[in-house]
């Protein structure tokens, strides 16, 4: 089965206060150059052409009925939809399972866990290692947590994430810019640490869950390695999520890293992978390409997540940004899931 992870960019703009689609000619708040009808057509066009069986949606709407309405009205097939609400957020995380494929359990294809009710995802405190001050953090978007059951009664689970953005999209005096950059990185690293220590280590280490395959995916807002701010903090968010080399049995693989050549892996050359780009105001609006969307997976099954791909082109060879320019500012990532 094919998993598609996609930051679908402000889907909430498509819906009114009653949870219904806005008028076709309405101009979305965050995309004034297009219309609701065009955005719906472009978003669904990408999904229909890539034909996934599972979609994890980042920046989804804030109500489950809205996400269900989109898949029912615009996307081919029959879908079971779940959305994790977050109080005060209009960028929630959801998933959709295509149930007319005979791949999933006919009665309960998806089981939903409300992370708003789980201790690991509540507001938390972390001491600052430099000064000993206790700092308080929270998840702006509650993670999605679901269990998928196949037609063969095999199960795996998915955590969907949208962690703190580290982007600074205006030019500031350097000292203010660095203060903001470090603050964003500290929060991002704190969220990754909370997920690793309070959820992932326990999930992968405890008897009740350690044999259930797990995918951790989403817009992590961080790439491999450490940039200048991360070097100051001595930590990388995505690598913190992936695990500690001293406890390799609790580590996660990275599906896109697996696609690199042996030479690129050996030399940690990641330049060919990017999932979004942005105009950098600090460097004369040069377009920067970054890898911030990830599909991570547990090692408790052999080669069960494979053939990952950043989909920059449609199956007919057309560039996604040319064929569907109003879909999203992120490329969708796909991977194959094989359970045996």
PDB file of C-alpha atoms in Angstrom, residues 137-288:
ATOM      1  CA  UNK A 137       6.667  24.342  26.138  1.00  0.00           C
ATOM      2  CA  UNK A 138       3.655  22.891  24.325  1.00  0.00           C
ATOM      3  CA  UNK A 139       2.718  21.404  20.972  1.00  0.00           C
ATOM      4  CA  UNK A 140       1.032  24.078  18.836  1.00  0.00           C
ATOM      5  CA  UNK A 141      -0.582  21.260  16.835  1.00  0.00           C
ATOM      6  CA  UNK A 142      -1.478  18.103  18.732  1.00  0.00           C
ATOM      7  CA  UNK A 143       0.124  15.095  16.995  1.00  0.00           C
ATOM      8  CA  UNK A 144      -2.076  12.629  15.152  1.00  0.00           C
ATOM      9  CA  UNK A 145      -1.925   9.058  16.483  1.00  0.00           C
ATOM     10  CA  UNK A 146      -3.759   6.210  14.734  1.00  0.00           C
ATOM     11  CA  UNK A 147      -3.564   2.445  14.313  1.00  0.00           C
ATOM     12  CA  UNK A 148      -4.209   0.942  10.876  1.00  0.00           C
ATOM     13  CA  UNK A 149      -5.496  -2.617  10.509  1.00  0.00           C
ATOM     14  CA  UNK A 150      -5.101  -4.467   7.232  1.00  0.00           C
ATOM     15  CA  UNK A 151      -7.476  -7.002   5.700  1.00  0.00           C
ATOM     16  CA  UNK A 152      -5.096  -9.712   7.008  1.00  0.00           C
ATOM     17  CA  UNK A 153      -5.488  -8.410  10.596  1.00  0.00           C
ATOM     18  CA  UNK A 154      -1.978  -6.980  10.667  1.00  0.00           C
ATOM     19  CA  UNK A 155      -1.578  -3.641  12.409  1.00  0.00           C
ATOM     20  CA  UNK A 156       0.802  -0.713  12.359  1.00  0.00           C
ATOM     21  CA  UNK A 157       0.598   2.755  13.844  1.00  0.00           C
ATOM     22  CA  UNK A 158       1.234   6.258  12.564  1.00  0.00           C
ATOM     23  CA  UNK A 159       2.253   9.401  14.407  1.00  0.00           C
ATOM     24  CA  UNK A 160       1.652  12.545  12.344  1.00  0.00           C
ATOM     25  CA  UNK A 161       3.595  15.667  13.340  1.00  0.00           C
ATOM     26  CA  UNK A 162       3.804  19.364  12.600  1.00  0.00           C
ATOM     27  CA  UNK A 163       6.523  20.764  14.845  1.00  0.00           C
ATOM     28  CA  UNK A 164       7.525  24.346  15.542  1.00  0.00           C
ATOM     29  CA  UNK A 165       8.500  26.340  12.446  1.00  0.00           C
ATOM     30  CA  UNK A 166      12.008  27.728  12.520  1.00  0.00           C
ATOM     31  CA  UNK A 167      11.392  30.096   9.625  1.00  0.00           C
ATOM     32  CA  UNK A 168      11.954  33.826   9.991  1.00  0.00           C
ATOM     33  CA  UNK A 169      10.488  35.464   6.922  1.00  0.00           C
ATOM     34  CA  UNK A 170      11.310  39.104   7.600  1.00  0.00           C
ATOM     35  CA  UNK A 171      14.632  40.907   7.808  1.00  0.00           C
ATOM     36  CA  UNK A 172      15.693  42.058  11.286  1.00  0.00           C
ATOM     37  CA  UNK A 173      18.727  43.579  12.935  1.00  0.00           C
ATOM     38  CA  UNK A 174      21.188  40.697  13.411  1.00  0.00           C
ATOM     39  CA  UNK A 175      21.033  40.411  17.207  1.00  0.00           C
ATOM     40  CA  UNK A 176      17.219  40.224  17.104  1.00  0.00           C
ATOM     41  CA  UNK A 177      17.330  37.737  14.225  1.00  0.00           C
ATOM     42  CA  UNK A 178      19.667  35.437  16.167  1.00  0.00           C
ATOM     43  CA  UNK A 179      17.565  35.699  19.325  1.00  0.00           C
ATOM     44  CA  UNK A 180      14.469  34.688  17.360  1.00  0.00           C
ATOM     45  CA  UNK A 181      16.317  31.919  15.520  1.00  0.00           C
ATOM     46  CA  UNK A 182      17.693  30.422  18.726  1.00  0.00           C
ATOM     47  CA  UNK A 183      14.281  30.631  20.437  1.00  0.00           C
ATOM     48  CA  UNK A 184      12.612  28.813  17.525  1.00  0.00           C
ATOM     49  CA  UNK A 185      15.294  26.101  17.524  1.00  0.00           C
ATOM     50  CA  UNK A 186      15.024  25.656  21.304  1.00  0.00           C
ATOM     51  CA  UNK A 187      11.287  25.086  21.038  1.00  0.00           C
ATOM     52  CA  UNK A 188      11.672  22.731  18.079  1.00  0.00           C
ATOM     53  CA  UNK A 189      14.351  20.726  19.892  1.00  0.00           C
ATOM     54  CA  UNK A 190      12.243  20.668  23.077  1.00  0.00           C
ATOM     55  CA  UNK A 191       9.263  19.219  21.184  1.00  0.00           C
ATOM     56  CA  UNK A 192      11.448  16.568  19.551  1.00  0.00           C
ATOM     57  CA  UNK A 193      12.979  15.684  22.929  1.00  0.00           C
ATOM     58  CA  UNK A 194       9.550  15.350  24.547  1.00  0.00           C
ATOM     59  CA  UNK A 195       8.373  13.065  21.745  1.00  0.00           C
ATOM     60  CA  UNK A 196      11.505  10.928  21.937  1.00  0.00           C
ATOM     61  CA  UNK A 197      11.729  10.576  25.741  1.00  0.00           C
ATOM     62  CA  UNK A 198       8.080  10.551  26.746  1.00  0.00           C
ATOM     63  CA  UNK A 199       6.585   8.656  23.807  1.00  0.00           C
ATOM     64  CA  UNK A 200       8.985   6.966  21.378  1.00  0.00           C
ATOM     65  CA  UNK A 201      11.393   5.435  23.905  1.00  0.00           C
ATOM     66  CA  UNK A 202       8.443   4.028  25.817  1.00  0.00           C
ATOM     67  CA  UNK A 203       6.579   2.831  22.717  1.00  0.00           C
ATOM     68  CA  UNK A 204       9.642   1.062  21.299  1.00  0.00           C
ATOM     69  CA  UNK A 205      10.787  -0.273  24.664  1.00  0.00           C
ATOM     70  CA  UNK A 206       7.639  -1.564  26.334  1.00  0.00           C
ATOM     71  CA  UNK A 207       6.294  -5.049  25.720  1.00  0.00           C
ATOM     72  CA  UNK A 208       2.762  -3.907  24.875  1.00  0.00           C
ATOM     73  CA  UNK A 209       3.840  -1.865  21.832  1.00  0.00           C
ATOM     74  CA  UNK A 210       7.451  -2.647  20.901  1.00  0.00           C
ATOM     75  CA  UNK A 211       6.474  -5.212  18.256  1.00  0.00           C
ATOM     76  CA  UNK A 212       3.835  -3.008  16.583  1.00  0.00           C
ATOM     77  CA  UNK A 213       5.414  -1.289  13.543  1.00  0.00           C
ATOM     78  CA  UNK A 214       5.420   2.497  13.818  1.00  0.00           C
ATOM     79  CA  UNK A 215       5.713   5.328  11.299  1.00  0.00           C
ATOM     80  CA  UNK A 216       6.552   8.819  12.537  1.00  0.00           C
ATOM     81  CA  UNK A 217       5.986  11.321   9.763  1.00  0.00           C
ATOM     82  CA  UNK A 218       5.187  14.940   9.120  1.00  0.00           C
ATOM     83  CA  UNK A 219       6.497  18.427   8.692  1.00  0.00           C
ATOM     84  CA  UNK A 220       9.291  18.270  11.265  1.00  0.00           C
ATOM     85  CA  UNK A 221      10.566  21.719  10.215  1.00  0.00           C
ATOM     86  CA  UNK A 222      14.118  20.415  10.480  1.00  0.00           C
ATOM     87  CA  UNK A 223      16.631  18.676   8.247  1.00  0.00           C
ATOM     88  CA  UNK A 224      19.598  16.387   8.899  1.00  0.00           C
ATOM     89  CA  UNK A 225      22.736  17.763  10.505  1.00  0.00           C
ATOM     90  CA  UNK A 226      23.102  20.904  12.565  1.00  0.00           C
ATOM     91  CA  UNK A 227      22.895  24.445  11.285  1.00  0.00           C
ATOM     92  CA  UNK A 228      24.383  27.429  13.112  1.00  0.00           C
ATOM     93  CA  UNK A 229      21.618  27.696  15.716  1.00  0.00           C
ATOM     94  CA  UNK A 230      21.562  23.944  16.328  1.00  0.00           C
ATOM     95  CA  UNK A 231      25.326  23.944  16.886  1.00  0.00           C
ATOM     96  CA  UNK A 232      24.825  26.589  19.562  1.00  0.00           C
ATOM     97  CA  UNK A 233      22.191  24.346  21.194  1.00  0.00           C
ATOM     98  CA  UNK A 234      24.107  21.107  20.520  1.00  0.00           C
ATOM     99  CA  UNK A 235      21.086  19.323  19.114  1.00  0.00           C
ATOM    100  CA  UNK A 236      19.172  18.522  15.904  1.00  0.00           C
ATOM    101  CA  UNK A 237      15.414  17.987  16.144  1.00  0.00           C
ATOM    102  CA  UNK A 238      15.001  15.322  13.451  1.00  0.00           C
ATOM    103  CA  UNK A 239      18.043  13.403  14.688  1.00  0.00           C
ATOM    104  CA  UNK A 240      16.733  13.612  18.246  1.00  0.00           C
ATOM    105  CA  UNK A 241      13.507  12.040  16.979  1.00  0.00           C
ATOM    106  CA  UNK A 242      15.398   9.317  15.136  1.00  0.00           C
ATOM    107  CA  UNK A 243      17.101   8.187  18.340  1.00  0.00           C
ATOM    108  CA  UNK A 244      20.290   7.722  20.307  1.00  0.00           C
ATOM    109  CA  UNK A 245      23.150   5.618  18.923  1.00  0.00           C
ATOM    110  CA  UNK A 246      23.711   4.276  22.440  1.00  0.00           C
ATOM    111  CA  UNK A 247      20.252   2.652  22.300  1.00  0.00           C
ATOM    112  CA  UNK A 248      20.077   1.491  18.674  1.00  0.00           C
ATOM    113  CA  UNK A 249      17.084  -0.806  19.276  1.00  0.00           C
ATOM    114  CA  UNK A 250      15.003   2.332  19.949  1.00  0.00           C
ATOM    115  CA  UNK A 251      16.120   4.164  16.784  1.00  0.00           C
ATOM    116  CA  UNK A 252      14.034   4.976  13.713  1.00  0.00           C
ATOM    117  CA  UNK A 253      15.028   4.718  10.067  1.00  0.00           C
ATOM    118  CA  UNK A 254      14.531   7.555   7.578  1.00  0.00           C
ATOM    119  CA  UNK A 255      12.788   6.450   4.381  1.00  0.00           C
ATOM    120  CA  UNK A 256      14.187   9.240   2.194  1.00  0.00           C
ATOM    121  CA  UNK A 257      17.745   8.691   3.453  1.00  0.00           C
ATOM    122  CA  UNK A 258      17.389   5.068   2.333  1.00  0.00           C
ATOM    123  CA  UNK A 259      16.962   6.250  -1.269  1.00  0.00           C
ATOM    124  CA  UNK A 260      20.388   7.929  -1.428  1.00  0.00           C
ATOM    125  CA  UNK A 261      23.338   6.220  -3.092  1.00  0.00           C
ATOM    126  CA  UNK A 262      25.942   4.465  -0.955  1.00  0.00           C
ATOM    127  CA  UNK A 263      28.389   7.310  -1.556  1.00  0.00           C
ATOM    128  CA  UNK A 264      25.823   9.941  -0.540  1.00  0.00           C
ATOM    129  CA  UNK A 265      24.945   7.997   2.603  1.00  0.00           C
ATOM    130  CA  UNK A 266      28.590   7.408   3.532  1.00  0.00           C
ATOM    131  CA  UNK A 267      29.423  11.101   3.129  1.00  0.00           C
ATOM    132  CA  UNK A 268      26.109  12.390   4.491  1.00  0.00           C
ATOM    133  CA  UNK A 269      25.340  14.264   1.283  1.00  0.00           C
ATOM    134  CA  UNK A 270      21.702  15.324   1.416  1.00  0.00           C
ATOM    135  CA  UNK A 271      21.591  18.098  -1.213  1.00  0.00           C
ATOM    136  CA  UNK A 272      19.454  16.182  -3.697  1.00  0.00           C
ATOM    137  CA  UNK A 273      16.559  15.856  -1.228  1.00  0.00           C
ATOM    138  CA  UNK A 274      14.320  18.853  -0.661  1.00  0.00           C
ATOM    139  CA  UNK A 275      10.616  19.010   0.161  1.00  0.00           C
ATOM    140  CA  UNK A 276       9.946  22.753  -0.007  1.00  0.00           C
ATOM    141  CA  UNK A 277      11.654  26.035  -0.860  1.00  0.00           C
ATOM    142  CA  UNK A 278      11.372  29.629   0.267  1.00  0.00           C
ATOM    143  CA  UNK A 279      12.536  33.107  -0.662  1.00  0.00           C
ATOM    144  CA  UNK A 280      15.208  34.112   1.867  1.00  0.00           C
ATOM    145  CA  UNK A 281      14.961  37.820   2.831  1.00  0.00           C
ATOM    146  CA  UNK A 282      18.375  37.703   4.519  1.00  0.00           C
ATOM    147  CA  UNK A 283      20.136  36.829   1.245  1.00  0.00           C
ATOM    148  CA  UNK A 284      18.381  39.049  -1.306  1.00  0.00           C
ATOM    149  CA  UNK A 285      15.407  36.705  -1.588  1.00  0.00           C
ATOM    150  CA  UNK A 286      17.464  33.847  -3.008  1.00  0.00           C
ATOM    151  CA  UNK A 287      15.337  30.703  -3.149  1.00  0.00           C
ATOM    152  CA  UNK A 288      16.509  28.146  -0.586  1.00  0.00           C
TER     153      UNK A 288
END
